[in-house]
PDB file of C-alpha atoms and ligand atoms in Angstrom:
ATOM      1  CA  UNK A   9     112.031  95.746  32.018  1.00 71.00           C
ATOM      2  CA  UNK A  10     111.950  92.063  30.683  1.00 94.00           C
ATOM      3  CA  UNK A  11     109.723  90.153  28.847  1.00 97.00           C
ATOM      4  CA  UNK A  12     107.922  87.155  30.138  1.00 98.00           C
ATOM      5  CA  UNK A  13     105.447  84.416  29.092  1.00 98.00           C
ATOM      6  CA  UNK A  14     101.808  84.636  30.456  1.00 98.00           C
ATOM      7  CA  UNK A  15     100.179  81.969  32.217  1.00 97.00           C
ATOM      8  CA  UNK A  16      97.493  80.282  30.135  1.00 97.00           C
ATOM      9  CA  UNK A  17      94.366  81.798  30.858  1.00 95.00           C
ATOM     10  CA  UNK A  18      92.702  78.114  31.306  1.00 97.00           C
ATOM     11  CA  UNK A  19      94.176  74.644  31.982  1.00 98.00           C
ATOM     12  CA  UNK A  20      96.103  72.804  29.327  1.00 98.00           C
ATOM     13  CA  UNK A  21      93.215  70.645  28.705  1.00 98.00           C
ATOM     14  CA  UNK A  22      90.740  73.199  28.298  1.00 98.00           C
ATOM     15  CA  UNK A  23      90.497  73.033  24.682  1.00 98.00           C
ATOM     16  CA  UNK A  24      90.284  69.440  24.302  1.00 98.00           C
ATOM     17  CA  UNK A  25      89.233  67.661  22.049  1.00 98.00           C
ATOM     18  CA  UNK A  26      90.177  70.333  19.540  1.00 98.00           C
ATOM     19  CA  UNK A  27      93.280  71.436  20.767  1.00 98.00           C
ATOM     20  CA  UNK A  28      95.121  68.595  22.904  1.00 98.00           C
ATOM     21  CA  UNK A  29      96.667  69.021  26.183  1.00 98.00           C
ATOM     22  CA  UNK A  30     100.223  67.808  24.939  1.00 98.00           C
ATOM     23  CA  UNK A  31      99.999  70.153  22.271  1.00 98.00           C
ATOM     24  CA  UNK A  32      99.097  73.260  24.684  1.00 98.00           C
ATOM     25  CA  UNK A  33     102.055  72.260  27.035  1.00 98.00           C
ATOM     26  CA  UNK A  34     104.570  72.101  24.383  1.00 98.00           C
ATOM     27  CA  UNK A  35     103.280  75.151  22.689  1.00 98.00           C
ATOM     28  CA  UNK A  36     103.094  77.401  25.467  1.00 98.00           C
ATOM     29  CA  UNK A  37     105.680  76.476  28.006  1.00 98.00           C
ATOM     30  CA  UNK A  38     108.490  75.537  25.154  1.00 98.00           C
ATOM     31  CA  UNK A  39     107.786  77.430  22.230  1.00 98.00           C
ATOM     32  CA  UNK A  40     106.386  80.563  23.629  1.00 98.00           C
ATOM     33  CA  UNK A  41     109.167  80.718  25.997  1.00 98.00           C
ATOM     34  CA  UNK A  42     111.683  80.233  23.453  1.00 98.00           C
ATOM     35  CA  UNK A  43     110.380  83.336  21.694  1.00 98.00           C
ATOM     36  CA  UNK A  44     110.254  85.515  25.047  1.00 98.00           C
ATOM     37  CA  UNK A  45     114.403  84.436  25.627  1.00 98.00           C
ATOM     38  CA  UNK A  46     115.317  85.347  22.396  1.00 98.00           C
ATOM     39  CA  UNK A  47     113.372  88.742  22.606  1.00 98.00           C
ATOM     40  CA  UNK A  48     115.114  89.354  25.886  1.00 97.00           C
ATOM     41  CA  UNK A  49     118.352  88.454  24.652  1.00 97.00           C
ATOM     42  CA  UNK A  50     118.063  91.010  21.635  1.00 96.00           C
ATOM     43  CA  UNK A  51     116.926  93.692  23.565  1.00 95.00           C
ATOM     44  CA  UNK A  52     119.333  94.186  26.428  1.00 94.00           C
ATOM     45  CA  UNK A  53     119.925  97.564  24.991  1.00 92.00           C
ATOM     46  CA  UNK A  54     116.496  98.642  24.230  1.00 93.00           C
ATOM     47  CA  UNK A  55     114.916  98.542  27.566  1.00 90.00           C
ATOM     48  CA  UNK A  56     111.584 100.242  27.917  1.00 92.00           C
ATOM     49  CA  UNK A  57     110.233 100.011  24.443  1.00 95.00           C
ATOM     50  CA  UNK A  58     106.620  98.322  24.076  1.00 95.00           C
ATOM     51  CA  UNK A  59     106.285  95.286  22.129  1.00 96.00           C
ATOM     52  CA  UNK A  60     104.013  97.006  19.592  1.00 94.00           C
ATOM     53  CA  UNK A  61     106.678  99.661  19.040  1.00 94.00           C
ATOM     54  CA  UNK A  62     109.297  97.058  18.750  1.00 95.00           C
ATOM     55  CA  UNK A  63     107.804  95.072  16.031  1.00 94.00           C
ATOM     56  CA  UNK A  64     106.367  97.807  14.118  1.00 92.00           C
ATOM     57  CA  UNK A  65     108.984 100.603  14.378  1.00 92.00           C
ATOM     58  CA  UNK A  66     112.274  99.443  15.899  1.00 93.00           C
ATOM     59  CA  UNK A  67     112.323  96.611  13.152  1.00 93.00           C
ATOM     60  CA  UNK A  68     112.642  99.315  10.595  1.00 92.00           C
ATOM     61  CA  UNK A  69     115.246 101.380  12.243  1.00 93.00           C
ATOM     62  CA  UNK A  70     118.252 100.999  10.131  1.00 94.00           C
ATOM     63  CA  UNK A  71     120.673 102.488  12.410  1.00 95.00           C
ATOM     64  CA  UNK A  72     120.308  99.302  14.315  1.00 96.00           C
ATOM     65  CA  UNK A  73     122.173  96.062  13.616  1.00 95.00           C
ATOM     66  CA  UNK A  74     120.250  93.743  11.061  1.00 96.00           C
ATOM     67  CA  UNK A  75     120.969  90.713  13.329  1.00 97.00           C
ATOM     68  CA  UNK A  76     118.937  92.396  16.127  1.00 96.00           C
ATOM     69  CA  UNK A  77     116.243  93.790  14.125  1.00 96.00           C
ATOM     70  CA  UNK A  78     115.628  90.270  12.765  1.00 96.00           C
ATOM     71  CA  UNK A  79     115.769  88.803  16.068  1.00 97.00           C
ATOM     72  CA  UNK A  80     113.318  91.310  17.299  1.00 96.00           C
ATOM     73  CA  UNK A  81     111.141  90.796  14.333  1.00 96.00           C
ATOM     74  CA  UNK A  82     111.309  86.827  14.814  1.00 97.00           C
ATOM     75  CA  UNK A  83     111.243  86.709  18.546  1.00 98.00           C
ATOM     76  CA  UNK A  84     109.191  89.725  19.488  1.00 97.00           C
ATOM     77  CA  UNK A  85     106.520  88.602  17.002  1.00 97.00           C
ATOM     78  CA  UNK A  86     106.554  85.240  18.707  1.00 98.00           C
ATOM     79  CA  UNK A  87     105.616  86.831  21.865  1.00 98.00           C
ATOM     80  CA  UNK A  88     102.932  89.257  20.527  1.00 98.00           C
ATOM     81  CA  UNK A  89     101.442  86.552  18.340  1.00 98.00           C
ATOM     82  CA  UNK A  90     101.407  83.885  20.895  1.00 98.00           C
ATOM     83  CA  UNK A  91     100.293  86.016  23.880  1.00 98.00           C
ATOM     84  CA  UNK A  92      97.659  87.078  21.937  1.00 98.00           C
ATOM     85  CA  UNK A  93      96.679  83.431  20.382  1.00 98.00           C
ATOM     86  CA  UNK A  94      96.148  82.066  23.927  1.00 98.00           C
ATOM     87  CA  UNK A  95      93.688  84.894  24.628  1.00 98.00           C
ATOM     88  CA  UNK A  96      91.656  84.053  21.427  1.00 98.00           C
ATOM     89  CA  UNK A  97      90.694  80.727  22.365  1.00 98.00           C
ATOM     90  CA  UNK A  98      88.315  79.256  25.120  1.00 97.00           C
ATOM     91  CA  UNK A  99      85.656  76.698  24.695  1.00 93.00           C
ATOM     92  CA  UNK A 100      83.384  78.468  26.912  1.00 92.00           C
ATOM     93  CA  UNK A 101      82.555  81.058  24.702  1.00 89.00           C
ATOM     94  CA  UNK A 102      80.239  80.798  21.361  1.00 90.00           C
ATOM     95  CA  UNK A 103      79.612  82.550  18.382  1.00 92.00           C
ATOM     96  CA  UNK A 104      76.573  84.084  20.434  1.00 94.00           C
ATOM     97  CA  UNK A 105      79.287  86.372  22.012  1.00 96.00           C
ATOM     98  CA  UNK A 106      80.295  88.171  18.809  1.00 97.00           C
ATOM     99  CA  UNK A 107      79.840  91.771  19.018  1.00 96.00           C
ATOM    100  CA  UNK A 108      76.971  93.066  16.680  1.00 97.00           C
ATOM    101  CA  UNK A 109      79.039  95.745  14.982  1.00 97.00           C
ATOM    102  CA  UNK A 110      81.866  93.267  14.234  1.00 98.00           C
ATOM    103  CA  UNK A 111      79.461  90.909  13.000  1.00 98.00           C
ATOM    104  CA  UNK A 112      78.045  93.627  10.650  1.00 98.00           C
ATOM    105  CA  UNK A 113      81.250  94.305   9.365  1.00 98.00           C
ATOM    106  CA  UNK A 114      81.751  90.445   8.414  1.00 98.00           C
ATOM    107  CA  UNK A 115      78.684  90.217   6.823  1.00 98.00           C
ATOM    108  CA  UNK A 116      79.186  93.687   4.913  1.00 98.00           C
ATOM    109  CA  UNK A 117      82.700  92.750   3.814  1.00 98.00           C
ATOM    110  CA  UNK A 118      82.425  89.017   3.079  1.00 98.00           C
ATOM    111  CA  UNK A 119      78.590  88.394   2.957  1.00 98.00           C
ATOM    112  CA  UNK A 120      78.119  86.200   6.042  1.00 98.00           C
ATOM    113  CA  UNK A 121      80.397  84.562   8.986  1.00 98.00           C
ATOM    114  CA  UNK A 122      80.441  81.203   6.966  1.00 98.00           C
ATOM    115  CA  UNK A 123      81.924  82.880   4.044  1.00 98.00           C
ATOM    116  CA  UNK A 124      84.563  84.784   6.198  1.00 98.00           C
ATOM    117  CA  UNK A 125      85.595  81.575   7.732  1.00 98.00           C
ATOM    118  CA  UNK A 126      85.727  79.927   4.366  1.00 98.00           C
ATOM    119  CA  UNK A 127      88.069  82.442   3.305  1.00 98.00           C
ATOM    120  CA  UNK A 128      90.060  82.277   6.303  1.00 98.00           C
ATOM    121  CA  UNK A 129      90.462  78.231   6.157  1.00 98.00           C
ATOM    122  CA  UNK A 130      91.566  78.825   2.462  1.00 98.00           C
ATOM    123  CA  UNK A 131      94.080  81.299   3.413  1.00 98.00           C
ATOM    124  CA  UNK A 132      95.360  79.141   6.299  1.00 98.00           C
ATOM    125  CA  UNK A 133      95.665  75.836   4.256  1.00 98.00           C
ATOM    126  CA  UNK A 134      97.607  78.022   1.673  1.00 98.00           C
ATOM    127  CA  UNK A 135     100.188  79.186   3.871  1.00 97.00           C
ATOM    128  CA  UNK A 136     103.540  77.513   2.485  1.00 97.00           C
ATOM    129  CA  UNK A 137     105.621  76.691   5.480  1.00 96.00           C
ATOM    130  CA  UNK A 138     105.261  78.075   8.822  1.00 98.00           C
ATOM    131  CA  UNK A 139     103.093  81.189   9.424  1.00 98.00           C
ATOM    132  CA  UNK A 140      99.941  82.644  10.516  1.00 98.00           C
ATOM    133  CA  UNK A 141      96.289  83.794   9.046  1.00 98.00           C
ATOM    134  CA  UNK A 142      94.686  86.769  10.200  1.00 98.00           C
ATOM    135  CA  UNK A 143      91.439  88.691   9.986  1.00 98.00           C
ATOM    136  CA  UNK A 144      92.479  92.459  10.333  1.00 98.00           C
ATOM    137  CA  UNK A 145      90.627  95.863   9.868  1.00 97.00           C
ATOM    138  CA  UNK A 146      92.555  97.919   7.218  1.00 95.00           C
ATOM    139  CA  UNK A 147      91.205 101.426   6.473  1.00 93.00           C
ATOM    140  CA  UNK A 148      88.019 100.177   8.063  1.00 94.00           C
ATOM    141  CA  UNK A 149      87.772  97.184   5.945  1.00 97.00           C
ATOM    142  CA  UNK A 150      88.030  93.563   7.113  1.00 98.00           C
ATOM    143  CA  UNK A 151      90.335  91.260   5.049  1.00 97.00           C
ATOM    144  CA  UNK A 152      91.916  87.989   5.568  1.00 98.00           C
ATOM    145  CA  UNK A 153      95.726  87.945   5.257  1.00 97.00           C
ATOM    146  CA  UNK A 154      98.456  85.805   5.739  1.00 97.00           C
ATOM    147  CA  UNK A 155     101.966  85.966   7.302  1.00 97.00           C
ATOM    148  CA  UNK A 156     105.269  83.974   7.157  1.00 97.00           C
ATOM    149  CA  UNK A 157     107.338  82.994  10.360  1.00 97.00           C
ATOM    150  CA  UNK A 158     106.365  85.057  13.373  1.00 97.00           C
ATOM    151  CA  UNK A 159     105.537  88.168  11.032  1.00 96.00           C
ATOM    152  CA  UNK A 160     102.503  89.984  12.162  1.00 93.00           C
ATOM    153  CA  UNK A 161      99.925  92.306  10.567  1.00 94.00           C
ATOM    154  CA  UNK A 162     101.931  95.171  12.406  1.00 92.00           C
ATOM    155  CA  UNK A 163     104.990  94.744  10.678  1.00 80.00           C
ATOM    156  CA  UNK A 164     103.760  94.668   7.232  1.00 69.00           C
ATOM    157  CA  UNK A 165     103.463  98.511   6.872  1.00 68.00           C
ATOM    158  CA  UNK A 166     100.185  99.669   6.127  1.00 71.00           C
ATOM    159  CA  UNK A 167      97.289  99.979   8.534  1.00 89.00           C
ATOM    160  CA  UNK A 168      96.481  96.092   8.907  1.00 95.00           C
ATOM    161  CA  UNK A 169      94.954  96.094  12.713  1.00 96.00           C
ATOM    162  CA  UNK A 170      94.712  92.518  14.028  1.00 97.00           C
ATOM    163  CA  UNK A 171      91.162  90.935  14.755  1.00 98.00           C
ATOM    164  CA  UNK A 172      91.984  87.364  15.006  1.00 98.00           C
ATOM    165  CA  UNK A 173      94.993  85.296  14.332  1.00 98.00           C
ATOM    166  CA  UNK A 174      95.645  81.620  13.903  1.00 98.00           C
ATOM    167  CA  UNK A 175      99.012  79.906  14.111  1.00 98.00           C
ATOM    168  CA  UNK A 176      99.488  77.223  11.359  1.00 98.00           C
ATOM    169  CA  UNK A 177     103.042  76.434  12.268  1.00 98.00           C
ATOM    170  CA  UNK A 178     103.367  72.649  12.533  1.00 97.00           C
ATOM    171  CA  UNK A 179     103.969  72.844  16.207  1.00 97.00           C
ATOM    172  CA  UNK A 180     100.657  74.082  16.591  1.00 98.00           C
ATOM    173  CA  UNK A 181      98.871  71.042  15.473  1.00 98.00           C
ATOM    174  CA  UNK A 182     101.162  68.354  14.253  1.00 98.00           C
ATOM    175  CA  UNK A 183     101.448  66.208  17.225  1.00 97.00           C
ATOM    176  CA  UNK A 184      97.566  65.891  17.193  1.00 98.00           C
ATOM    177  CA  UNK A 185      96.750  66.459  13.686  1.00 98.00           C
ATOM    178  CA  UNK A 186      99.943  65.175  11.961  1.00 98.00           C
ATOM    179  CA  UNK A 187      99.655  66.589   8.148  1.00 97.00           C
ATOM    180  CA  UNK A 188      96.180  67.369   8.291  1.00 98.00           C
ATOM    181  CA  UNK A 189      96.181  71.145   8.630  1.00 98.00           C
ATOM    182  CA  UNK A 190      92.910  71.435   7.067  1.00 98.00           C
ATOM    183  CA  UNK A 191      91.369  69.383   9.813  1.00 98.00           C
ATOM    184  CA  UNK A 192      92.717  71.521  12.882  1.00 98.00           C
ATOM    185  CA  UNK A 193      91.883  74.734  11.055  1.00 98.00           C
ATOM    186  CA  UNK A 194      88.320  73.442  10.595  1.00 98.00           C
ATOM    187  CA  UNK A 195      87.988  72.393  14.071  1.00 98.00           C
ATOM    188  CA  UNK A 196      89.752  75.240  15.470  1.00 98.00           C
ATOM    189  CA  UNK A 197      86.552  77.515  15.351  1.00 98.00           C
ATOM    190  CA  UNK A 198      84.815  75.645  18.038  1.00 97.00           C
ATOM    191  CA  UNK A 199      87.532  77.203  20.432  1.00 98.00           C
ATOM    192  CA  UNK A 200      87.359  80.951  19.119  1.00 98.00           C
ATOM    193  CA  UNK A 201      86.944  83.241  22.123  1.00 98.00           C
ATOM    194  CA  UNK A 202      84.285  85.395  20.568  1.00 97.00           C
ATOM    195  CA  UNK A 203      83.960  87.228  23.691  1.00 97.00           C
ATOM    196  CA  UNK A 204      87.513  88.131  23.694  1.00 98.00           C
ATOM    197  CA  UNK A 205      87.760  88.766  20.002  1.00 98.00           C
ATOM    198  CA  UNK A 206      84.762  91.443  20.449  1.00 98.00           C
ATOM    199  CA  UNK A 207      86.551  92.897  23.535  1.00 98.00           C
ATOM    200  CA  UNK A 208      89.749  93.461  21.894  1.00 98.00           C
ATOM    201  CA  UNK A 209      88.133  94.674  18.620  1.00 98.00           C
ATOM    202  CA  UNK A 210      86.055  97.240  20.308  1.00 98.00           C
ATOM    203  CA  UNK A 211      89.075  98.540  22.289  1.00 98.00           C
ATOM    204  CA  UNK A 212      91.504  98.386  19.642  1.00 97.00           C
ATOM    205  CA  UNK A 213      90.987  98.104  15.980  1.00 96.00           C
ATOM    206  CA  UNK A 214      87.430 100.072  15.987  1.00 96.00           C
ATOM    207  CA  UNK A 215      89.492 102.569  17.341  1.00 96.00           C
ATOM    208  CA  UNK A 216      92.272 102.502  14.700  1.00 95.00           C
ATOM    209  CA  UNK A 217      94.729 101.158  17.186  1.00 94.00           C
ATOM    210  CA  UNK A 218      96.998  97.920  17.232  1.00 95.00           C
ATOM    211  CA  UNK A 219      96.140  95.563  20.148  1.00 96.00           C
ATOM    212  CA  UNK A 220      98.772  96.538  22.922  1.00 96.00           C
ATOM    213  CA  UNK A 221     100.552  93.431  24.474  1.00 97.00           C
ATOM    214  CA  UNK A 222     102.275  94.350  27.447  1.00 97.00           C
ATOM    215  CA  UNK A 223     105.583  93.240  28.530  1.00 97.00           C
ATOM    216  CA  UNK A 224     104.313  90.265  30.597  1.00 97.00           C
ATOM    217  CA  UNK A 225     102.191  89.028  27.596  1.00 97.00           C
ATOM    218  CA  UNK A 226      98.978  90.339  29.291  1.00 97.00           C
ATOM    219  CA  UNK A 227      96.363  92.540  27.390  1.00 97.00           C
ATOM    220  CA  UNK A 228      94.232  95.043  28.600  1.00 94.00           C
TER     221      UNK A 228
HETATM  222 MN1   MN B   4     103.215  78.541  17.610  1.00 81.60          MN
END
């Protein structure tokens, strides 16, 4: 069983003008592909283990060579994070699609959707170097966390279950926004696919389960 890059669920230009065509093509066709290649190389002797298990459990297995564990952490995280990221964006969705229960939790834990966005944006801008910002459900409470590199809420230990994530590596925005990460982050909210965010929330985080990304990068 080898890992593969899922096709984008929309055209390269579908998120214009908020995420431009060139960025999407480079990001999906080359950056994501590189993580998948690295992950396949690192797991030649670890066939059949799910991506979720690899990045949450296998990387902690000290009987495995540290080099292999590090490669799985970086490339497995890259495959997981990007497979999810493509599905969290779609210009056709609007905030009206947000699940009522998820919205209630956001209001309970952040006062309002706008306050959640503010906290998320501040965290995104504050990531030093490359990483991600996440809305997670942890012990039934929503919170914002950040992870360095291709780390993920699942390999932090604890019970952080991803709900929403944003890539703030320079490759995600620099071609279009150059140094203006804040502008990228602010405008990214225009392409959040609240329909998929809600679907995955109900199917996974709300049930106390991490989102399962399949070998081919699809999510059921
Ligand atoms: Mn990326």
